[in-house]
Amino acid sequence: MLTFCSPAQNAHAPLLELVNGQAEAHAEIPARLENMLAAMGAVRAPENNGLEPILAVHDPAYVAFLQSAHDAWLAAGREGDAIGYAFPVRGRRPLGLERIDGRLGQYGFDTVTPIAAGTWQAAYGAAQSAIAAVEAQASGEARHAFALCRPPGHHAGADYFGGYCYLNNAAIAARAAASREMGPVAVLDVDYHHGNGTQDIFYEDGSIFFASIHADPKTDFPYFWGHAEERGAGDGEGTTFNQPLPRGTDWTAYEGALGKALEAIARFGATTLIVSYGADTFAEDPISQFALTTDDMQRMGAAITALGLPTVTVMEGGYNGAALCRNVVGFI
């Protein structure tokens, strides 16, 4: 499978995350990418397609913030990674905040997603990898392409970051595919955690279908999105399909949910599929609670392939370093 990955994606090296009341070593580290690359064989660096495909998804003021946030943090006399500490509970307004602390809270939604010195460069490189995978498909070079993205993207909304994510690679890929008249486009998210950012971006967009199979948000991050009754709104009514599953879900239950998602995508009439793949559904993932095996990853990939659609797979989560490469290879 034709695989894209930017060398810049290792520039993001956050040190700590604040989770469950503790400062812990960050789980989303460059070693994740190195483990996957070691097993991938030939990987192509993406061309630079610029900001235009990113701005087709993300708010310009938010993108400008990401580009300058760490420099502003250092200019305020701080050290290390930029982490917010105040977040709006009610609706956000476009306030002209000055201190970097307030702006971090304005655009972020958690304390596990610091902005480090190389975060923008890595996120930009990951987005370019996703765009390149779509371009390879559009040109006829590859029916299936893999964007080995890191940092991940599916928790990032049009104007917010969180869940280790800054730019939404899957949404950028979906919008790029639609702009190349490769639609109707569907996004299938099989990461352990719900892709809240992708859902938000397309929630009122009836032209792009979003299906997600994930841990029940009543018990798991991101909590506030991904409930079964969330089905889209306005022009997007009915084009969001969430299937929350309980902790401990194994392949017996997961296979049925995957079948329902694929049936819904087929009914929608999709002609291009974007897959947000997270290997954190693996039974031994340190921050997740499903019970899939490496063989199940291969079964999942085979079921998706059987749908018969040209597919761009975008890498999301997966934090068991020892097993990550074999799970990814099994899936693709």
XYZ file of C-alpha atoms in Angstrom:
332
model
C 0.000 0.000 0.000
C 1.287 3.458 -0.901
C 2.201 5.158 2.394
C 2.913 8.826 3.125
C 4.709 10.272 6.131
C 6.460 13.610 6.616
C 9.819 13.737 8.429
C 8.476 16.804 10.253
C 5.999 14.625 12.148
C 8.645 13.738 14.740
C 9.148 17.407 15.664
C 6.242 17.193 18.127
C 7.725 15.875 21.381
C 5.500 16.831 24.335
C 6.916 16.057 27.755
C 3.951 15.837 30.117
C 0.184 15.600 30.213
C -2.037 16.422 33.174
C -4.484 13.524 33.568
C -6.475 12.203 36.520
C -4.922 14.807 38.776
C -1.365 13.770 37.961
C 1.416 14.970 35.705
C 2.458 11.962 33.627
C 4.915 11.292 30.817
C 3.088 11.978 27.578
C 1.749 8.916 25.742
C 1.871 10.465 22.247
C 5.614 10.555 21.650
C 7.913 10.304 18.593
C 8.674 6.661 19.407
C 5.162 5.776 18.197
C 6.024 6.913 14.707
C 9.466 5.305 14.783
C 7.910 1.949 15.749
C 5.470 2.104 12.854
C 8.032 3.266 10.304
C 10.319 0.372 11.211
C 7.667 -2.067 9.983
C 6.284 -0.158 6.994
C 8.891 -0.606 4.284
C 8.936 2.146 1.643
C 7.359 5.404 2.785
C 7.003 8.520 0.651
C 7.367 12.067 1.966
C 4.375 14.190 0.904
C 4.549 17.199 -1.358
C 3.743 20.520 0.293
C 0.189 21.410 -0.724
C 0.161 24.524 1.451
C -2.468 25.840 3.828
C -5.421 25.944 1.439
C -6.654 22.363 2.093
C -6.196 22.904 5.839
C -8.146 26.171 5.778
C -10.950 24.383 3.953
C -11.573 22.682 7.335
C -10.009 24.861 10.032
C -10.707 28.449 11.083
C -7.920 30.835 9.965
C -7.612 32.456 13.413
C -7.206 29.021 14.983
C -4.520 28.020 12.482
C -2.680 31.273 13.140
C -2.874 30.535 16.873
C -1.333 27.083 16.415
C 1.503 28.574 14.397
C 2.393 31.127 17.075
C 1.260 29.630 20.403
C 4.551 28.183 21.593
C 6.474 31.328 20.698
C 3.895 33.354 22.646
C 4.336 30.986 25.595
C 8.079 31.560 25.630
C 7.615 35.303 25.173
C 5.469 35.314 28.323
C 8.477 34.041 30.252
C 7.396 30.403 30.428
C 9.400 27.247 29.833
C 8.598 23.868 28.315
C 5.278 23.056 26.683
C 2.256 25.371 26.576
C -0.696 23.981 28.561
C -3.902 25.850 29.323
C -5.573 25.880 32.724
C -8.844 27.803 32.202
C -11.552 26.579 29.822
C -15.021 28.018 29.042
C -17.853 25.813 30.285
C -20.550 27.682 28.361
C -20.555 28.777 24.737
C -17.363 30.355 23.474
C -17.333 33.889 22.069
C -14.742 35.432 19.707
C -13.011 37.440 22.435
C -9.829 39.392 21.816
C -7.825 37.734 24.594
C -4.215 38.798 25.054
C -2.514 36.408 27.497
C -1.413 33.100 26.066
C -3.031 31.332 29.045
C -6.477 32.552 28.022
C -5.899 31.827 24.357
C -4.881 28.240 25.149
C -8.204 27.797 26.932
C -10.056 29.557 24.117
C -8.835 27.040 21.551
C -8.178 23.907 23.640
C -10.483 21.659 25.644
C -8.201 19.565 27.876
C -4.897 19.426 29.760
C -3.448 16.425 27.928
C -2.668 18.255 24.676
C 0.294 20.588 25.185
C 1.705 22.710 22.386
C 5.432 22.012 22.199
C 8.158 23.707 20.194
C 7.641 21.505 17.130
C 3.905 20.889 17.398
C 2.849 23.072 14.467
C 5.509 21.648 12.147
C 4.495 18.069 13.010
C 0.746 18.691 12.741
C 1.261 20.466 9.418
C 3.364 17.545 8.153
C 0.706 15.038 9.217
C -1.965 17.010 7.382
C 0.201 17.096 4.263
C 0.553 13.311 4.471
C -3.242 12.955 4.505
C -3.613 15.354 1.576
C -0.937 13.485 -0.401
C -2.785 10.197 0.112
C -5.933 11.751 -1.371
C -3.974 13.210 -4.285
C -2.454 9.798 -5.036
C -5.937 8.336 -5.146
C -7.350 11.181 -7.242
C -4.552 10.805 -9.808
C -5.159 7.077 -10.129
C -1.762 6.192 -8.710
C -3.270 4.211 -5.828
C -6.725 2.841 -5.064
C -5.762 2.497 -1.401
C -3.341 4.827 0.369
C -2.166 5.159 3.957
C -1.319 8.447 5.709
C 0.927 7.540 8.637
C -0.080 10.616 10.607
C 1.368 11.667 13.910
C 0.174 13.574 15.889
C -3.330 12.169 15.379
C -6.209 14.418 14.377
C -9.761 13.205 14.944
C -10.350 15.073 18.236
C -9.475 18.452 16.653
C -12.440 20.577 15.606
C -12.560 23.438 13.156
C -11.296 25.837 15.827
C -10.095 23.731 18.756
C -7.468 21.188 19.767
C -7.545 18.384 22.321
C -7.126 14.639 22.770
C -3.524 14.823 21.463
C -4.889 16.349 18.203
C -4.305 19.741 16.538
C -5.291 19.476 12.849
C -7.993 17.021 11.812
C -6.230 14.916 9.203
C -9.250 12.758 8.369
C -11.527 15.776 7.900
C -8.903 17.498 5.762
C -8.637 14.344 3.637
C -12.424 14.062 3.331
C -12.820 17.695 2.307
C -9.951 17.367 -0.184
C -11.557 14.276 -1.701
C -14.906 16.045 -2.002
C -13.242 19.035 -3.664
C -11.715 16.661 -6.235
C -15.245 15.388 -7.026
C -14.481 11.990 -5.496
C -17.695 12.035 -3.470
C -19.980 11.208 -1.945
C -17.374 10.773 0.818
C -17.756 8.805 4.034
C -15.499 8.845 7.100
C -15.304 5.690 9.213
C -13.675 6.153 12.634
C -12.512 2.936 14.328
C -10.323 4.483 17.014
C -11.153 3.508 20.624
C -12.129 7.107 21.377
C -14.897 8.956 19.579
C -13.758 11.318 16.819
C -15.546 14.336 18.232
C -13.714 16.849 16.074
C -14.633 15.055 12.861
C -18.237 14.815 14.000
C -18.384 18.528 14.806
C -16.865 19.535 11.476
C -19.412 17.570 9.432
C -22.394 17.570 11.813
C -24.472 19.855 9.603
C -22.932 18.778 6.296
C -25.136 16.287 4.493
C -22.545 15.662 1.795
C -20.126 13.764 4.059
C -21.189 10.750 6.132
C -19.520 10.114 9.500
C -19.688 6.722 11.218
C -17.878 5.970 14.473
C -17.429 2.843 16.601
C -15.964 3.747 19.959
C -15.963 3.393 23.718
C -19.136 4.622 25.369
C -18.593 8.309 26.230
C -20.530 7.762 29.446
C -17.333 6.139 30.731
C -14.554 7.275 28.391
C -12.965 10.345 26.800
C -14.127 12.609 25.175
C -17.311 12.218 27.299
C -19.303 15.092 25.786
C -19.607 13.715 22.238
C -20.315 10.358 20.632
C -23.618 9.355 22.218
C -25.927 7.250 20.071
C -28.600 9.954 19.813
C -26.187 12.338 18.049
C -27.255 11.910 14.417
C -26.400 15.219 12.768
C -28.403 18.420 12.402
C -29.790 20.661 9.661
C -28.612 19.483 6.262
C -26.590 16.812 8.069
C -29.522 15.221 9.871
C -29.022 11.449 9.675
C -25.457 11.557 8.326
C -23.789 10.957 11.705
C -23.895 7.363 12.964
C -22.459 6.646 16.419
C -22.133 3.189 17.947
C -20.807 3.457 21.513
C -19.662 0.115 22.948
C -18.889 -0.946 26.523
C -15.441 -1.488 27.946
C -14.215 -5.019 27.364
C -15.755 -5.296 23.881
C -14.143 -8.123 21.897
C -14.346 -9.035 18.222
C -17.612 -10.954 18.627
C -19.452 -7.729 19.484
C -17.224 -5.381 17.493
C -17.746 -7.260 14.221
C -21.498 -6.660 14.353
C -21.042 -2.933 14.957
C -18.545 -2.718 12.105
C -20.992 -4.472 9.802
C -23.721 -1.967 10.672
C -21.369 0.961 10.005
C -20.333 -0.445 6.623
C -23.966 -1.058 5.680
C -24.810 2.551 6.571
C -21.927 3.825 4.456
C -23.106 1.724 1.514
C -26.671 3.034 1.880
C -25.333 6.577 1.850
C -23.870 5.830 -1.559
C -20.267 6.696 -0.709
C -17.769 6.383 -3.528
C -14.694 7.291 -1.444
C -13.907 6.177 2.096
C -11.659 7.883 4.648
C -10.785 5.637 7.603
C -9.610 7.040 10.929
C -7.702 4.018 12.210
C -6.670 3.770 15.843
C -4.787 0.731 17.119
C -5.893 1.600 20.658
C -8.755 -0.913 20.392
C -6.021 -3.492 21.087
C -6.532 -5.501 24.274
C -3.203 -4.418 25.764
C -3.359 -0.721 24.967
C -2.350 1.192 28.118
C -5.043 3.896 27.933
C -7.977 1.979 26.393
C -10.302 -0.833 27.402
C -11.395 -2.897 24.381
C -10.212 -6.478 23.834
C -9.289 -6.801 20.146
C -6.282 -8.858 19.085
C -3.769 -8.372 16.298
C -5.686 -10.973 14.257
C -8.817 -8.881 14.804
C -7.047 -5.875 13.289
C -6.545 -7.917 10.148
C -10.205 -8.994 10.201
C -11.241 -5.352 10.546
C -9.113 -4.294 7.596
C -10.470 -7.145 5.457
C -14.078 -6.230 6.256
C -13.495 -2.601 5.307
C -11.751 -3.625 2.083
C -14.687 -5.870 1.203
C -16.845 -2.751 0.956
C -15.047 -2.206 -2.346
C -14.412 1.528 -2.060
C -11.243 3.476 -2.834
C -9.904 4.129 0.655
C -7.531 6.532 2.367
C -6.552 5.360 5.845
C -5.395 8.014 8.287
C -3.524 6.949 11.436
C -4.993 8.038 14.752
C -4.221 6.505 18.187
C -2.530 3.385 19.531
C -0.154 3.508 22.489
C 1.203 0.018 23.067
C 4.636 0.587 21.576
C 5.620 -3.078 21.459
C 2.514 -4.131 19.520
C 1.774 -0.973 17.532
C 3.701 -1.863 14.393
C 2.217 -5.351 14.031
C -1.308 -4.070 14.665
C -0.952 -1.377 12.013
C 0.592 -3.779 9.490
C -2.146 -6.301 10.226
C -4.843 -3.729 9.590
C -3.507 -2.290 6.339
